[in-house]
Tab-separated table of C-alpha atoms in Angstrom:
chain	number	residue	atom	x	y	z
A	77	MET	CA	-0.129	0.058	-0.016
A	78	PRO	CA	1.250	3.442	-0.717
A	79	HIS	CA	2.231	5.427	2.710
A	80	GLN	CA	-0.557	7.745	3.569
A	81	HIS	CA	0.464	11.143	4.650
A	82	ILE	CA	-1.730	11.872	7.875
A	83	PRO	CA	-1.809	15.595	8.518
A	84	ALA	CA	-0.273	16.814	11.339
A	85	PRO	CA	-3.242	17.339	14.288
A	86	VAL	CA	-4.760	21.067	14.273
A	87	ASP	CA	-5.389	22.924	17.586
A	88	VAL	CA	-9.039	23.772	17.167
A	89	PHE	CA	-9.080	25.533	20.083
A	90	SER	CA	-5.867	27.682	19.738
A	91	TRP	CA	-8.288	30.747	19.687
A	92	ILE	CA	-8.799	30.531	23.552
A	93	ASP	CA	-5.043	31.196	23.951
A	94	ASP	CA	-5.564	34.439	22.522
A	95	ALA	CA	-8.601	34.923	24.337
A	96	GLU	CA	-6.897	33.908	27.773
A	97	GLN	CA	-3.974	35.970	26.970
A	98	ALA	CA	-6.564	39.395	26.457
A	99	ARG	CA	-8.326	38.579	29.751
A	100	GLU	CA	-4.691	38.451	31.568
A	101	GLN	CA	-3.595	41.790	29.927
A	102	ALA	CA	-6.915	43.655	31.178
A	103	GLY	CA	-6.747	41.965	34.826
A	104	LEU	CA	-9.949	39.868	34.220
A	105	VAL	CA	-9.002	36.160	34.895
A	106	ARG	CA	-11.336	34.350	36.971
A	107	THR	CA	-10.305	31.346	38.918
A	108	LEU	CA	-12.091	28.761	41.147
A	109	ARG	CA	-10.652	28.642	44.780
A	110	PRO	CA	-12.315	25.793	46.668
A	111	ARG	CA	-12.673	26.651	50.422
A	112	PRO	CA	-12.375	24.068	53.495
A	113	ALA	CA	-15.240	23.248	55.449
A	114	ALA	CA	-13.859	25.399	58.398
A	115	SER	CA	-12.772	28.933	56.841
A	116	PRO	CA	-10.509	30.591	58.866
A	117	LEU	CA	-11.687	34.017	56.984
A	118	LEU	CA	-13.999	36.199	58.072
A	119	ASP	CA	-16.936	36.112	55.485
A	120	LEU	CA	-18.274	38.818	54.003
A	121	ALA	CA	-18.520	37.955	50.157
A	122	SER	CA	-21.094	34.921	50.397
A	123	ASN	CA	-25.149	35.855	50.100
A	124	ASP	CA	-25.677	34.135	53.709
A	125	TYR	CA	-27.590	37.563	54.507
A	126	LEU	CA	-28.874	35.852	57.504
A	127	GLY	CA	-26.275	33.356	58.497
A	128	LEU	CA	-28.338	30.656	57.910
A	129	SER	CA	-26.619	28.522	55.889
A	130	ARG	CA	-24.868	26.565	58.795
A	131	HIS	CA	-27.515	27.385	61.523
A	132	PRO	CA	-28.533	23.751	63.406
A	133	GLU	CA	-32.030	24.084	62.220
A	134	THR	CA	-31.039	24.847	58.581
A	135	VAL	CA	-28.684	22.136	58.661
A	136	ARG	CA	-31.043	19.630	60.508
A	137	GLY	CA	-33.421	20.225	57.847
A	138	ALA	CA	-31.299	18.918	54.877
A	139	SER	CA	-30.263	16.380	57.067
A	140	GLU	CA	-33.672	14.779	58.070
A	141	ALA	CA	-34.953	15.499	54.277
A	142	ALA	CA	-32.127	13.531	52.585
A	143	GLU	CA	-32.623	10.572	55.247
A	144	ARG	CA	-36.247	10.425	54.495
A	145	TRP	CA	-36.459	11.195	50.697
A	146	GLY	CA	-32.874	9.962	49.794
A	147	ALA	CA	-30.089	12.242	48.389
A	148	GLY	CA	-31.424	13.439	44.895
A	149	ALA	CA	-35.270	14.191	43.515
A	150	THR	CA	-34.588	11.242	41.210
A	151	GLY	CA	-36.324	12.428	38.369
A	152	SER	CA	-37.972	15.543	36.597
A	153	ARG	CA	-40.935	17.725	38.779
A	154	LEU	CA	-43.521	16.481	36.344
A	155	VAL	CA	-42.066	12.867	36.775
A	156	THR	CA	-40.952	11.817	40.003
A	157	GLY	CA	-39.022	14.821	41.573
A	158	THR	CA	-42.172	16.219	43.647
A	159	THR	CA	-42.288	15.399	46.796
A	160	GLU	CA	-44.648	16.208	49.415
A	161	LEU	CA	-41.764	18.358	51.002
A	162	HIS	CA	-41.669	20.197	47.649
A	163	ALA	CA	-45.138	20.702	47.873
A	164	GLU	CA	-45.045	22.057	51.661
A	165	LEU	CA	-42.128	24.620	50.586
A	166	GLU	CA	-44.526	25.840	47.972
A	167	ARG	CA	-47.202	26.778	50.171
A	168	GLU	CA	-45.001	28.366	52.635
A	169	LEU	CA	-43.374	30.451	50.598
A	170	ALA	CA	-46.225	31.540	48.885
A	171	ALA	CA	-47.979	32.439	52.026
A	172	PHE	CA	-45.012	34.232	53.415
A	173	CYS	CA	-44.442	36.256	50.650
A	174	GLY	CA	-48.008	37.181	50.107
A	175	PHE	CA	-48.365	35.558	46.472
A	176	GLU	CA	-51.371	32.807	45.648
A	177	ALA	CA	-49.010	30.389	44.351
A	178	ALA	CA	-45.620	29.227	43.874
A	179	LEU	CA	-43.222	26.959	42.036
A	180	VAL	CA	-39.833	25.901	43.194
A	181	LEU	CA	-37.014	25.196	40.749
A	182	SER	CA	-33.372	23.926	40.624
A	183	SER	CA	-31.854	27.325	40.898
A	184	GLY	CA	-32.937	31.033	41.008
A	185	TYR	CA	-30.959	30.991	37.266
A	186	ALA	CA	-33.339	28.386	36.478
A	187	ALA	CA	-36.595	30.353	37.940
A	188	ASN	CA	-35.834	33.398	35.893
A	189	LEU	CA	-35.302	31.566	32.469
A	190	ALA	CA	-38.408	30.021	33.409
A	191	ALA	CA	-40.620	32.952	34.189
A	192	VAL	CA	-39.242	35.230	31.518
A	193	THR	CA	-39.399	32.736	28.623
A	194	ALA	CA	-42.987	31.301	29.496
A	195	LEU	CA	-44.461	34.715	30.137
A	196	SER	CA	-43.574	36.335	26.647
A	197	ASP	CA	-42.979	34.883	22.827
A	198	ARG	CA	-42.168	36.373	19.779
A	199	GLY	CA	-45.077	38.960	19.643
A	200	THR	CA	-44.375	40.037	23.383
A	201	LEU	CA	-42.372	43.193	24.308
A	202	VAL	CA	-39.922	42.575	27.267
A	203	VAL	CA	-38.478	46.282	28.729
A	204	SER	CA	-35.870	45.343	30.509
A	205	ASP	CA	-33.740	47.486	33.247
A	206	ALA	CA	-29.748	47.567	32.097
A	207	GLY	CA	-28.265	46.431	35.237
A	208	ASN	CA	-30.656	43.224	35.424
A	209	HIS	CA	-28.874	39.855	36.386
A	210	ALA	CA	-27.178	37.831	33.840
A	211	SER	CA	-30.284	35.217	33.985
A	212	ILE	CA	-32.566	37.620	33.193
A	213	VAL	CA	-30.596	38.819	30.368
A	214	ASP	CA	-30.588	35.193	28.982
A	215	GLY	CA	-34.051	34.685	29.486
A	216	CYS	CA	-34.684	37.778	27.431
A	217	ARG	CA	-32.272	36.030	24.598
A	218	LEU	CA	-34.116	32.683	24.922
A	219	SER	CA	-37.569	33.989	24.614
A	220	ARG	CA	-37.063	35.168	21.121
A	221	ALA	CA	-39.196	38.369	22.621
A	222	GLU	CA	-38.424	41.931	21.137
A	223	THR	CA	-36.534	43.188	23.878
A	224	ALA	CA	-35.739	46.819	24.879
A	225	VAL	CA	-32.942	47.154	27.694
A	226	VAL	CA	-33.969	50.741	29.326
A	227	PRO	CA	-31.723	52.978	31.266
A	228	HIS	CA	-31.064	51.747	34.767
A	229	SER	CA	-33.873	52.623	37.565
A	230	ASP	CA	-35.662	55.062	35.190
A	231	PRO	CA	-39.436	54.089	34.946
A	232	ASP	CA	-40.034	56.969	32.557
A	233	THR	CA	-38.508	55.559	29.739
A	234	ALA	CA	-40.106	52.082	30.883
A	235	ARG	CA	-43.146	53.601	30.717
A	236	LYS	CA	-42.800	55.553	27.285
A	237	THR	CA	-41.169	52.075	25.860
A	238	LEU	CA	-44.112	50.465	26.837
A	239	ALA	CA	-46.613	52.935	25.668
A	240	ALA	CA	-44.908	52.613	22.018
A	241	HIS	CA	-46.100	48.933	22.183
A	242	ARG	CA	-49.199	47.391	21.025
A	243	GLY	CA	-49.638	43.829	22.016
A	244	ARG	CA	-48.563	41.694	24.836
A	245	ALA	CA	-45.701	43.432	27.470
A	246	LEU	CA	-43.671	42.247	30.166
A	247	LEU	CA	-41.459	44.991	32.260
A	248	VAL	CA	-38.637	42.598	33.875
A	249	THR	CA	-36.548	43.906	36.862
A	250	ASP	CA	-34.228	42.830	39.732
A	251	SER	CA	-35.764	44.253	43.194
A	252	VAL	CA	-32.018	44.948	44.359
A	253	PHE	CA	-29.505	45.057	42.013
A	254	SER	CA	-26.659	42.704	42.906
A	255	VAL	CA	-23.890	44.857	41.665
A	256	ASP	CA	-24.321	48.434	43.765
A	257	GLY	CA	-27.132	46.951	46.117
A	258	ASP	CA	-29.779	49.813	45.007
A	259	ALA	CA	-33.292	49.034	44.729
A	260	ALA	CA	-35.500	49.307	41.966
A	261	PRO	CA	-38.600	51.583	41.996
A	262	LEU	CA	-40.987	49.212	41.715
A	263	ALA	CA	-43.789	51.431	42.946
A	264	ALA	CA	-43.408	53.584	39.510
A	265	HIS	CA	-42.848	50.700	37.566
A	266	ALA	CA	-45.750	49.068	38.995
A	267	GLU	CA	-47.942	52.106	37.836
A	268	ALA	CA	-45.938	52.038	34.616
A	269	CYS	CA	-47.648	48.567	34.031
A	270	ARG	CA	-51.099	49.234	35.096
A	271	GLU	CA	-51.365	52.228	33.065
A	272	GLN	CA	-50.149	50.396	29.737
A	273	GLY	CA	-51.900	46.786	30.604
A	274	ALA	CA	-48.079	45.046	30.956
A	275	ALA	CA	-47.434	42.479	33.557
A	276	LEU	CA	-44.650	43.179	35.691
A	277	LEU	CA	-41.922	40.234	36.689
A	278	VAL	CA	-39.405	41.180	39.508
A	279	ASP	CA	-36.358	38.950	40.635
A	280	ASP	CA	-36.716	39.298	44.593
A	281	ALA	CA	-33.367	37.359	45.006
A	282	HIS	CA	-31.631	40.189	46.939
A	283	GLY	CA	-35.041	41.515	48.657
A	284	LEU	CA	-36.079	37.909	50.138
A	285	GLY	CA	-35.027	37.923	53.751
A	286	VAL	CA	-33.996	41.527	54.055
A	287	LEU	CA	-36.544	43.826	52.769
A	288	GLY	CA	-40.200	44.211	53.917
A	289	GLU	CA	-41.984	42.743	56.751
A	290	GLY	CA	-40.091	40.302	58.882
A	291	GLY	CA	-37.887	39.861	55.437
A	292	ARG	CA	-41.020	38.925	53.375
A	293	GLY	CA	-39.152	40.780	50.219
A	294	ALA	CA	-39.210	44.026	48.000
A	295	LEU	CA	-42.649	43.466	46.250
A	296	HIS	CA	-44.219	43.042	50.054
A	297	ALA	CA	-42.446	46.108	51.393
A	298	ALA	CA	-43.857	47.867	48.322
A	299	GLY	CA	-47.753	46.517	48.493
A	300	LEU	CA	-47.055	44.776	45.240
A	301	ALA	CA	-47.110	41.132	46.966
A	302	GLY	CA	-50.375	39.563	45.514
A	303	ALA	CA	-51.364	41.710	42.935
A	304	PRO	CA	-52.909	40.508	39.976
A	305	GLY	CA	-50.528	41.566	37.415
A	306	VAL	CA	-47.062	40.857	39.209
A	307	VAL	CA	-44.889	37.830	39.169
A	308	ALA	CA	-41.545	37.386	41.496
A	309	THR	CA	-38.553	35.055	41.174
A	310	LEU	CA	-36.113	34.496	44.153
A	311	THR	CA	-33.561	32.311	45.109
A	312	LEU	CA	-33.089	30.089	48.045
A	313	SER	CA	-29.445	30.337	48.410
A	314	LYS	CA	-29.229	33.702	49.595
A	315	SER	CA	-31.686	34.620	52.702
A	316	LEU	CA	-32.310	31.157	53.180
A	317	GLY	CA	-29.085	29.529	53.144
A	318	SER	CA	-30.140	26.771	50.729
A	319	GLN	CA	-30.278	25.942	47.303
A	320	GLY	CA	-32.817	26.450	44.751
A	321	GLY	CA	-34.923	28.863	43.184
A	322	ALA	CA	-38.739	30.127	42.850
A	323	VAL	CA	-41.578	31.699	40.945
A	324	LEU	CA	-44.159	33.382	43.157
A	325	GLY	CA	-47.293	34.842	41.256
A	326	PRO	CA	-51.475	34.260	40.341
A	327	ALA	CA	-52.037	30.537	40.618
A	328	LYS	CA	-52.959	30.648	37.024
A	329	VAL	CA	-49.484	31.820	36.369
A	330	ILE	CA	-47.757	29.123	37.852
A	331	ARG	CA	-49.934	26.267	36.207
A	332	HIS	CA	-48.992	27.829	33.090
A	333	LEU	CA	-45.241	27.516	33.957
A	334	VAL	CA	-45.795	24.204	34.974
A	335	ASN	CA	-47.091	23.335	31.314
A	336	THR	CA	-44.622	25.448	29.280
A	337	ALA	CA	-41.430	26.407	31.209
A	338	ARG	CA	-38.636	24.411	29.558
A	339	THR	CA	-36.179	24.816	32.586
A	340	PHE	CA	-38.787	23.354	34.928
A	341	ILE	CA	-40.449	20.589	32.717
A	342	PHE	CA	-36.969	19.618	31.636
A	343	ASP	CA	-34.954	19.605	34.730
A	344	THR	CA	-34.339	17.682	37.277
A	345	GLY	CA	-35.971	18.388	40.697
A	346	LEU	CA	-34.528	20.540	43.427
A	347	ALA	CA	-32.580	17.852	45.908
A	348	PRO	CA	-34.463	17.229	49.129
A	349	ALA	CA	-31.916	18.128	51.012
A	350	ALA	CA	-31.784	21.474	49.402
A	351	THR	CA	-35.722	21.569	49.690
A	352	GLY	CA	-36.050	20.550	53.697
A	353	ALA	CA	-32.720	23.183	54.488
A	354	ALA	CA	-34.700	26.029	52.887
A	355	LEU	CA	-38.143	25.045	54.663
A	356	ALA	CA	-36.421	25.108	58.240
A	357	ALA	CA	-34.647	28.419	56.935
A	358	LEU	CA	-38.076	29.835	56.358
A	359	ARG	CA	-39.627	29.035	59.143
A	360	LEU	CA	-36.703	30.015	61.347
A	361	LEU	CA	-37.111	33.754	59.653
A	362	GLU	CA	-40.924	33.584	60.299
A	363	ARG	CA	-39.987	33.032	64.064
A	364	GLU	CA	-37.088	35.571	64.052
A	365	PRO	CA	-37.993	38.534	61.851
A	366	GLU	CA	-35.347	40.752	63.247
A	367	ARG	CA	-32.704	39.262	61.134
A	368	ALA	CA	-34.019	41.354	58.281
A	369	ASP	CA	-33.618	44.149	60.453
A	370	ARG	CA	-30.205	43.410	61.740
A	371	ALA	CA	-29.001	42.457	57.933
A	372	ARG	CA	-29.783	46.243	57.086
A	373	ALA	CA	-28.189	47.866	60.019
A	374	VAL	CA	-24.892	45.846	59.533
A	375	ALA	CA	-25.133	47.167	55.785
A	376	ALA	CA	-25.827	50.678	56.758
A	377	GLU	CA	-22.742	50.746	59.312
A	378	LEU	CA	-20.170	49.122	56.941
A	379	TYR	CA	-21.349	52.106	54.419
A	380	GLY	CA	-21.344	54.970	56.981
A	381	ARG	CA	-17.659	53.449	58.218
A	382	LEU	CA	-16.157	53.253	54.994
A	383	THR	CA	-17.247	56.356	53.259
A	384	ALA	CA	-16.542	58.334	56.522
A	385	SER	CA	-12.744	57.170	55.672
A	386	GLY	CA	-12.491	58.208	52.129
A	387	LEU	CA	-13.839	55.182	50.168
A	388	THR	CA	-16.694	55.477	47.579
A	389	ALA	CA	-19.003	53.166	48.121
A	390	ALA	CA	-23.015	53.100	46.695
A	391	ARG	CA	-25.361	53.871	49.430
A	392	PRO	CA	-26.847	50.196	50.520
A	393	ASP	CA	-30.866	49.702	49.946
A	394	ALA	CA	-30.592	46.101	51.386
A	395	ALA	CA	-27.628	43.778	52.402
A	396	VAL	CA	-25.084	44.499	49.742
A	397	VAL	CA	-22.485	47.363	50.317
A	398	SER	CA	-20.194	48.245	46.980
A	399	VAL	CA	-16.846	49.814	47.444
A	400	ARG	CA	-15.569	51.476	44.080
A	401	ALA	CA	-11.869	50.698	43.374
A	402	PRO	CA	-9.360	52.501	40.976
A	403	SER	CA	-9.305	49.646	38.387
A	404	ALA	CA	-9.903	45.991	37.760
A	405	SER	CA	-6.671	45.230	38.412
A	406	ALA	CA	-6.703	47.088	41.632
A	407	ALA	CA	-9.870	45.410	42.586
A	408	LEU	CA	-8.132	42.149	42.200
A	409	ARG	CA	-5.111	43.004	44.358
A	410	TRP	CA	-7.159	44.527	46.961
A	411	ALA	CA	-9.370	41.561	47.331
A	412	ALA	CA	-6.536	39.349	47.362
A	413	ASP	CA	-4.911	41.616	50.154
A	414	CYS	CA	-8.008	41.477	52.121
A	415	ARG	CA	-8.020	37.777	51.831
A	416	GLU	CA	-4.536	37.207	53.290
A	417	ALA	CA	-5.413	39.517	55.986
A	418	GLY	CA	-8.229	37.069	56.770
A	419	LEU	CA	-11.189	38.958	55.060
A	420	SER	CA	-12.883	37.435	52.063
A	421	VAL	CA	-14.734	39.762	49.933
A	422	GLY	CA	-16.367	39.992	46.635
A	423	CYS	CA	-14.248	41.243	43.402
A	424	PHE	CA	-16.700	42.240	40.606
A	425	ARG	CA	-14.879	43.298	37.593
A	426	PRO	CA	-16.310	43.673	33.829
A	427	PRO	CA	-18.248	41.808	32.170
A	428	SER	CA	-20.148	41.492	35.543
A	429	VAL	CA	-20.296	45.111	36.258
A	430	PRO	CA	-22.778	46.919	33.145
A	431	ASP	CA	-20.884	50.384	33.969
A	432	GLY	CA	-17.354	49.013	33.698
A	433	ILE	CA	-16.409	50.325	37.257
A	434	SER	CA	-14.839	47.431	39.214
A	435	ARG	CA	-15.689	47.103	42.753
A	436	LEU	CA	-15.116	45.298	46.181
A	437	ARG	CA	-18.685	44.018	46.846
A	438	LEU	CA	-19.268	43.712	50.533
A	439	THR	CA	-22.327	41.641	51.780
A	440	ALA	CA	-23.939	42.133	55.265
A	441	ARG	CA	-24.553	39.378	57.364
A	442	ALA	CA	-26.966	39.469	60.093
A	443	ASP	CA	-25.137	37.152	62.279
A	444	LEU	CA	-22.403	39.803	62.393
A	445	THR	CA	-20.763	41.216	65.735
A	446	GLY	CA	-19.336	44.398	66.091
A	447	ALA	CA	-16.078	43.476	66.723
A	448	GLU	CA	-15.888	41.569	63.343
A	449	ILE	CA	-17.648	44.372	61.536
A	450	SER	CA	-14.799	46.818	63.122
A	451	ARG	CA	-12.146	44.314	61.947
A	452	ALA	CA	-13.822	44.075	58.215
A	453	VAL	CA	-13.388	47.800	58.083
A	454	GLY	CA	-9.947	47.902	59.225
A	455	THR	CA	-9.248	45.232	56.800
A	456	ILE	CA	-10.291	47.052	53.731
A	457	LEU	CA	-9.290	50.392	54.416
A	458	GLY	CA	-5.625	49.088	55.545
A	459	THR	CA	-5.472	47.172	52.025
A	460	ALA	CA	-6.854	50.055	49.889
A	461	PRO	CA	-4.939	50.340	46.912
A	462	ALA	CA	-3.773	53.915	45.949
A	463	GLY	CA	-6.578	56.107	44.307
A	464	ALA	CA	-9.376	54.322	46.507
A	465	THR	CA	-10.058	56.768	48.701
A	466	ASP	CA	-10.557	60.777	48.183
A	467	ARG	CA	-8.264	61.817	51.020
């Protein structure tokens, strides 16, 4: 047989090297950093706003659910993945937040995808705030609806955009934005939706457990919980210290999602342990509503002490305190220096920040002591890079 020439293998992923180099030059490389079970770091990076992820009752709720129902849900919610525990959590979530019905999904991300795609189609206009979470952005893309991105927290532009459309419309916004911790103008948005016959969809991931009476959420605080044209999404992974997500709204909306939302229909149900943990945390919050007040108080104290020392921070409306950094590389170094000093903080850089301004992102926890707050403030100030303060 004649000798066959075998061409040298081609690196079909060579373009990744160029992309990686560009990220390194811009200071935008992200890495996974596994943490130990018992971290020595003071945590101001997680979203455990109420300090419930390790609370004995939350952990017991998870372990008892796993013992009774098994390690996994075993299938999609429509097949074998719905247990009595899921139904119990849905009933209690809806009642606590003031809605008619709720539907639990495997994550808050999946909940937003489900809600946006199921409540819109090619003939729908979706009006989306420029600061919305990536899960909402992706939901808009998957919906194939006409999407109009309006300036951040600008109800007048949202109203005008809705008024120019004929047909079904949906206004979607975070309740509390994850970058700067500012609250959306929900009352003005709701008024615009009522005027134009549009639905209002609010992601209350950062409001549940922090805002509203006893932590019932931003929509409850705004008097919008249970309104006929309002739907909420939320996550179980922040204030409730567990994992999963949910959609809350009129019963007919929830029935519609059960029949049409692909991230619900084709996804495995939330694991029993996470379901049990969330239910235990929710019941704990009902008994201890002061945790919501404490989380907001800690955020206000962090903001006040840091800005009084010359740092630039966004005034928190909930539990997120955002401190501006001079650059992406400075933010990365600042967060690393904090970590070396025993403090874990978040580091937000492009593309996670829509305005391109890098930040340290601090999360106020209801279980932080006065001494821990002082330690955190001292560490942040002591590691601040040149140009971070106005003094």
